[in-house]
Amino acid sequence: MIRPRYLLALLLLPGCASAANTPSNSAIAEGQKLAAELRSSRPEENLAVNGLLRIRDGDGRRTKVPFRYQIVLIRDGWQAIYETQPSGALAGERVVVVHAEDQPTRYLSSRLEGANGRSADPVSLTGDKAMVPFAGSDFWLADFGLEFLHWPQQRIVEEAKIRMRKGRPCKVLESANPQPNAAGYTRVRSWIDRETGKPILAEAYGPDNRLLKEFEVGSLTKVEGQWELKNIEMRNARTDSQTVLEFKYQAKSGD
């Protein structure tokens, strides 16, 4: 199983298709079913792990931002929490992605300030309004919540010529945003591993139908006999920037 349980782990995304290719009813039905299965996936247990955002901007400047990632199971759903701490004059950030059964995903975003990292009142965002950067990185809040899976238009790409990615046979799911904002995604095309049922790569396109961002699940590492997700990469085709979300696992004490 690829973990951290469901993180952006399903984390994945965008693409563009020719308007001339009208999807069949079966492609739409299968796409809707696959998107529903991905939406209903949930972690099996709570999790807390530290990590590092490795950011390279378009000018080649590199920044490392420590972060904390948590999964908290709640009644009828779960929360994914991403948090950076204040550093010098820079405030920290905290986003709580709330997944609730049969409800839109909510993003509770707040700044952390002061030596104790006190949180201001969170701002609640939904839908395209969550397409804003986290901690100055290439990841948007909406990426953490796999917002594209909630769009009404989902289909399997029957005409896709390349179904092998990273040496794995995949289904190609395309999600279309019916009302994209000026800075968001219009389409998300994601490659879903046929064996694991998890996204392994995705491409995101903007309102001008040009490639905006690329997402890729990285390598795995073995921790206490379990294969864990080691890193996730997001590349911005417009700014030539890149962010790697890297997880740091530790063995349990006493083992």
Tab-separated table of C-alpha atoms in Angstrom:
chain	number	residue	atom	x	y	z
A	1	MET	CA	0.000	0.000	0.000
A	2	ILE	CA	1.286	3.467	-0.886
A	3	ARG	CA	1.109	5.862	2.048
A	4	PRO	CA	1.037	8.292	3.910
A	5	ARG	CA	-2.520	7.109	3.898
A	6	TYR	CA	-4.282	8.877	1.080
A	7	LEU	CA	-2.229	12.020	1.222
A	8	LEU	CA	-1.949	13.821	-1.900
A	9	ALA	CA	-1.556	10.274	-2.219
A	10	LEU	CA	-4.340	10.178	-4.368
A	11	LEU	CA	-2.818	13.607	-4.785
A	12	LEU	CA	-3.282	13.783	-8.564
A	13	LEU	CA	-4.243	15.641	-11.334
A	14	PRO	CA	-4.688	17.488	-14.558
A	15	GLY	CA	-4.851	17.259	-18.269
A	16	CYS	CA	-6.193	18.392	-21.583
A	17	ALA	CA	-8.206	16.589	-24.233
A	18	SER	CA	-9.255	17.511	-27.717
A	19	ALA	CA	-12.744	18.946	-27.927
A	20	ALA	CA	-13.232	16.808	-31.025
A	21	ASN	CA	-13.099	13.647	-28.944
A	22	THR	CA	-16.604	13.149	-27.636
A	23	PRO	CA	-16.506	10.619	-24.804
A	24	SER	CA	-18.777	7.593	-25.011
A	25	ASN	CA	-21.408	6.909	-22.377
A	26	SER	CA	-19.321	4.010	-21.084
A	27	ALA	CA	-16.231	6.248	-20.742
A	28	ILE	CA	-18.258	8.760	-18.715
A	29	ALA	CA	-19.847	6.071	-16.535
A	30	GLU	CA	-16.491	4.416	-15.836
A	31	GLY	CA	-14.878	7.789	-15.110
A	32	GLN	CA	-17.623	8.750	-12.671
A	33	LYS	CA	-17.275	5.396	-10.921
A	34	LEU	CA	-13.480	5.678	-10.639
A	35	ALA	CA	-13.653	9.245	-9.307
A	36	ALA	CA	-16.250	8.163	-6.731
A	37	GLU	CA	-14.005	5.303	-5.603
A	38	LEU	CA	-11.063	7.667	-5.199
A	39	ARG	CA	-13.206	10.167	-3.265
A	40	SER	CA	-14.425	7.478	-0.894
A	41	SER	CA	-10.920	6.227	-0.068
A	42	ARG	CA	-9.953	7.099	3.482
A	43	PRO	CA	-7.021	6.408	5.800
A	44	GLU	CA	-7.145	3.400	8.081
A	45	GLU	CA	-5.484	5.062	11.072
A	46	ASN	CA	-4.176	8.331	12.477
A	47	LEU	CA	-0.727	9.465	11.382
A	48	ALA	CA	1.814	12.137	12.305
A	49	VAL	CA	5.069	12.654	10.420
A	50	ASN	CA	7.533	15.487	9.880
A	51	GLY	CA	8.756	16.528	6.481
A	52	LEU	CA	10.439	19.118	4.332
A	53	LEU	CA	9.237	21.323	1.490
A	54	ARG	CA	12.138	21.666	-0.941
A	55	ILE	CA	11.292	24.684	-3.090
A	56	ARG	CA	13.197	25.842	-6.178
A	57	ASP	CA	11.829	29.058	-7.684
A	58	GLY	CA	11.993	30.092	-11.331
A	59	ASP	CA	15.330	31.857	-10.796
A	60	GLY	CA	16.926	28.784	-9.271
A	61	ARG	CA	16.838	29.957	-5.650
A	62	ARG	CA	16.279	27.093	-3.239
A	63	THR	CA	14.425	27.116	0.070
A	64	LYS	CA	13.802	24.400	2.649
A	65	VAL	CA	10.660	24.698	4.758
A	66	PRO	CA	10.085	22.141	7.555
A	67	PHE	CA	6.483	21.017	7.928
A	68	ARG	CA	4.323	18.631	9.935
A	69	TYR	CA	1.718	16.361	8.356
A	70	GLN	CA	-1.078	14.676	10.285
A	71	ILE	CA	-4.083	12.505	9.578
A	72	VAL	CA	-6.869	12.650	12.158
A	73	LEU	CA	-9.846	10.321	11.851
A	74	ILE	CA	-13.150	11.924	12.831
A	75	ARG	CA	-16.760	10.804	12.851
A	76	ASP	CA	-18.041	10.447	9.261
A	77	GLY	CA	-14.727	11.548	7.812
A	78	TRP	CA	-11.132	12.566	8.378
A	79	GLN	CA	-8.796	15.537	8.384
A	80	ALA	CA	-5.420	16.077	6.760
A	81	ILE	CA	-3.339	18.780	8.465
A	82	TYR	CA	-0.298	20.519	6.958
A	83	GLU	CA	1.597	22.954	9.155
A	84	THR	CA	4.769	25.032	8.982
A	85	GLN	CA	6.144	26.908	11.998
A	86	PRO	CA	7.047	30.627	12.224
A	87	SER	CA	10.687	31.327	11.382
A	88	GLY	CA	12.146	34.768	12.066
A	89	ALA	CA	9.925	37.375	10.424
A	90	LEU	CA	8.066	34.726	8.449
A	91	ALA	CA	4.734	33.499	9.769
A	92	GLY	CA	3.911	29.834	9.751
A	93	GLU	CA	0.915	28.371	7.959
A	94	ARG	CA	-1.649	25.748	8.844
A	95	VAL	CA	-4.257	24.200	6.604
A	96	VAL	CA	-6.791	21.633	7.761
A	97	VAL	CA	-8.383	19.727	4.886
A	98	VAL	CA	-11.733	18.437	6.132
A	99	HIS	CA	-13.163	15.401	4.327
A	100	ALA	CA	-16.743	14.667	5.362
A	101	GLU	CA	-19.048	12.082	3.839
A	102	ASP	CA	-21.305	13.555	1.110
A	103	GLN	CA	-19.993	17.066	1.811
A	104	PRO	CA	-17.728	19.420	-0.175
A	105	THR	CA	-14.125	19.421	0.975
A	106	ARG	CA	-13.361	22.364	3.277
A	107	TYR	CA	-9.976	24.031	3.691
A	108	LEU	CA	-9.417	25.837	6.998
A	109	SER	CA	-6.424	28.096	6.411
A	110	SER	CA	-4.681	30.162	9.085
A	111	ARG	CA	-1.380	31.884	9.824
A	112	LEU	CA	0.802	30.925	12.776
A	113	GLU	CA	2.644	33.768	14.465
A	114	GLY	CA	4.830	34.371	17.477
A	115	ALA	CA	7.254	32.152	19.338
A	116	ASN	CA	4.482	29.749	20.293
A	117	GLY	CA	3.037	29.582	16.800
A	118	ARG	CA	-0.335	30.906	17.866
A	119	SER	CA	-2.981	30.509	15.199
A	120	ALA	CA	-5.226	33.272	13.940
A	121	ASP	CA	-8.868	32.479	13.269
A	122	PRO	CA	-8.948	30.180	10.238
A	123	VAL	CA	-10.477	31.208	6.932
A	124	SER	CA	-12.767	28.569	5.435
A	125	LEU	CA	-12.330	27.997	1.694
A	126	THR	CA	-14.087	25.654	-0.724
A	127	GLY	CA	-13.816	24.793	-4.414
A	128	ASP	CA	-11.721	26.976	-6.708
A	129	LYS	CA	-11.150	29.490	-3.885
A	130	ALA	CA	-8.701	26.967	-2.412
A	131	MET	CA	-6.429	27.235	-5.461
A	132	VAL	CA	-3.876	29.292	-3.540
A	133	PRO	CA	-0.268	28.366	-2.659
A	134	PHE	CA	0.725	26.693	0.588
A	135	ALA	CA	3.817	28.169	2.277
A	136	GLY	CA	5.036	29.772	-0.957
A	137	SER	CA	5.302	26.386	-2.662
A	138	ASP	CA	3.925	24.995	-5.942
A	139	PHE	CA	1.288	23.027	-4.015
A	140	TRP	CA	-2.119	24.652	-3.759
A	141	LEU	CA	-4.514	23.951	-0.909
A	142	ALA	CA	-6.892	22.403	-3.455
A	143	ASP	CA	-4.147	19.951	-4.468
A	144	PHE	CA	-4.063	18.583	-0.932
A	145	GLY	CA	-7.808	17.943	-1.079
A	146	LEU	CA	-7.890	16.443	-4.595
A	147	GLU	CA	-10.538	18.991	-5.425
A	148	PHE	CA	-10.737	17.882	-9.061
A	149	LEU	CA	-12.317	14.571	-8.036
A	150	HIS	CA	-15.416	16.507	-6.937
A	151	TRP	CA	-15.987	18.130	-10.329
A	152	PRO	CA	-19.132	16.867	-12.080
A	153	GLN	CA	-17.399	15.954	-15.357
A	154	GLN	CA	-15.305	12.785	-15.149
A	155	ARG	CA	-14.369	10.372	-17.923
A	156	ILE	CA	-11.931	7.634	-18.852
A	157	VAL	CA	-9.724	8.759	-21.733
A	158	GLU	CA	-10.367	6.119	-24.375
A	159	GLU	CA	-8.183	7.784	-27.008
A	160	ALA	CA	-5.095	8.040	-24.785
A	161	LYS	CA	-2.248	6.444	-26.695
A	162	ILE	CA	0.096	6.109	-23.718
A	163	ARG	CA	-1.309	3.956	-20.947
A	164	MET	CA	2.025	2.920	-19.458
A	165	ARG	CA	3.564	5.374	-17.030
A	166	LYS	CA	6.606	4.742	-14.847
A	167	GLY	CA	6.521	1.167	-16.137
A	168	ARG	CA	3.021	0.617	-14.768
A	169	PRO	CA	-0.227	-0.097	-16.675
A	170	CYS	CA	-2.686	2.693	-15.921
A	171	LYS	CA	-6.204	3.939	-16.464
A	172	VAL	CA	-6.322	7.588	-17.530
A	173	LEU	CA	-8.952	9.681	-15.759
A	174	GLU	CA	-9.787	13.159	-17.006
A	175	SER	CA	-11.637	15.614	-14.772
A	176	ALA	CA	-13.061	18.849	-16.209
A	177	ASN	CA	-13.836	21.964	-14.190
A	178	PRO	CA	-17.169	23.439	-15.379
A	179	GLN	CA	-16.372	26.929	-13.993
A	180	PRO	CA	-12.616	27.444	-13.569
A	181	ASN	CA	-11.383	30.735	-12.215
A	182	ALA	CA	-8.761	32.832	-13.981
A	183	ALA	CA	-5.871	31.209	-12.121
A	184	GLY	CA	-7.122	27.666	-11.566
A	185	TYR	CA	-7.267	24.385	-13.437
A	186	THR	CA	-9.653	23.666	-16.293
A	187	ARG	CA	-8.739	19.995	-16.635
A	188	VAL	CA	-6.882	17.372	-14.662
A	189	ARG	CA	-5.668	14.195	-16.326
A	190	SER	CA	-4.411	11.577	-13.880
A	191	TRP	CA	-2.801	8.195	-14.466
A	192	ILE	CA	-4.266	5.641	-12.062
A	193	ASP	CA	-2.244	2.483	-11.434
A	194	ARG	CA	-4.444	-0.450	-12.422
A	195	GLU	CA	-3.043	-2.672	-9.667
A	196	THR	CA	-2.952	-0.320	-6.673
A	197	GLY	CA	-5.787	2.002	-7.706
A	198	LYS	CA	-3.628	5.029	-6.781
A	199	PRO	CA	-2.657	8.034	-8.926
A	200	ILE	CA	1.010	8.002	-9.886
A	201	LEU	CA	1.243	10.978	-12.235
A	202	ALA	CA	-0.915	13.890	-13.378
A	203	GLU	CA	-0.953	16.932	-15.609
A	204	ALA	CA	-2.906	20.123	-14.910
A	205	TYR	CA	-4.039	22.638	-17.527
A	206	GLY	CA	-5.079	26.262	-17.039
A	207	PRO	CA	-7.929	28.308	-18.557
A	208	ASP	CA	-5.845	28.923	-21.708
A	209	ASN	CA	-5.669	25.133	-22.238
A	210	ARG	CA	-1.896	25.146	-21.751
A	211	LEU	CA	-0.010	22.915	-19.331
A	212	LEU	CA	0.115	24.563	-15.916
A	213	LYS	CA	1.491	21.982	-13.485
A	214	GLU	CA	2.727	18.406	-13.371
A	215	PHE	CA	2.479	16.137	-10.362
A	216	GLU	CA	4.378	12.910	-9.792
A	217	VAL	CA	4.462	10.407	-6.957
A	218	GLY	CA	8.110	9.790	-6.122
A	219	SER	CA	10.024	6.981	-4.507
A	220	LEU	CA	9.109	4.704	-1.624
A	221	THR	CA	11.016	3.857	1.525
A	222	LYS	CA	10.593	0.872	3.844
A	223	VAL	CA	9.777	1.728	7.467
A	224	GLU	CA	9.269	-1.088	9.977
A	225	GLY	CA	8.369	-3.491	7.198
A	226	GLN	CA	5.874	-1.115	5.552
A	227	TRP	CA	6.378	0.686	2.249
A	228	GLU	CA	5.832	4.402	2.801
A	229	LEU	CA	5.660	7.269	0.325
A	230	LYS	CA	8.972	9.135	0.473
A	231	ASN	CA	8.274	12.174	-1.679
A	232	ILE	CA	5.868	13.889	-4.065
A	233	GLU	CA	6.944	16.382	-6.726
A	234	MET	CA	5.007	19.310	-8.184
A	235	ARG	CA	6.402	21.208	-11.179
A	236	ASN	CA	5.029	24.526	-12.424
A	237	ALA	CA	5.375	24.742	-16.215
A	238	ARG	CA	4.661	28.488	-16.262
A	239	THR	CA	7.191	29.649	-13.677
A	240	ASP	CA	9.732	26.815	-14.117
A	241	SER	CA	9.577	26.317	-10.350
A	242	GLN	CA	9.461	23.028	-8.492
A	243	THR	CA	8.488	21.787	-5.043
A	244	VAL	CA	9.271	18.392	-3.544
A	245	LEU	CA	7.168	17.316	-0.570
A	246	GLU	CA	9.519	15.031	1.372
A	247	PHE	CA	8.531	12.902	4.361
A	248	LYS	CA	10.857	11.964	7.229
A	249	TYR	CA	9.887	8.758	8.987
A	250	GLN	CA	11.189	7.554	12.330
A	251	ALA	CA	10.998	4.092	13.816
A	252	LYS	CA	8.800	3.759	16.866
A	253	SER	CA	10.708	3.914	20.136
A	254	GLY	CA	11.160	0.643	21.899
A	255	ASP	CA	11.039	-1.462	18.741
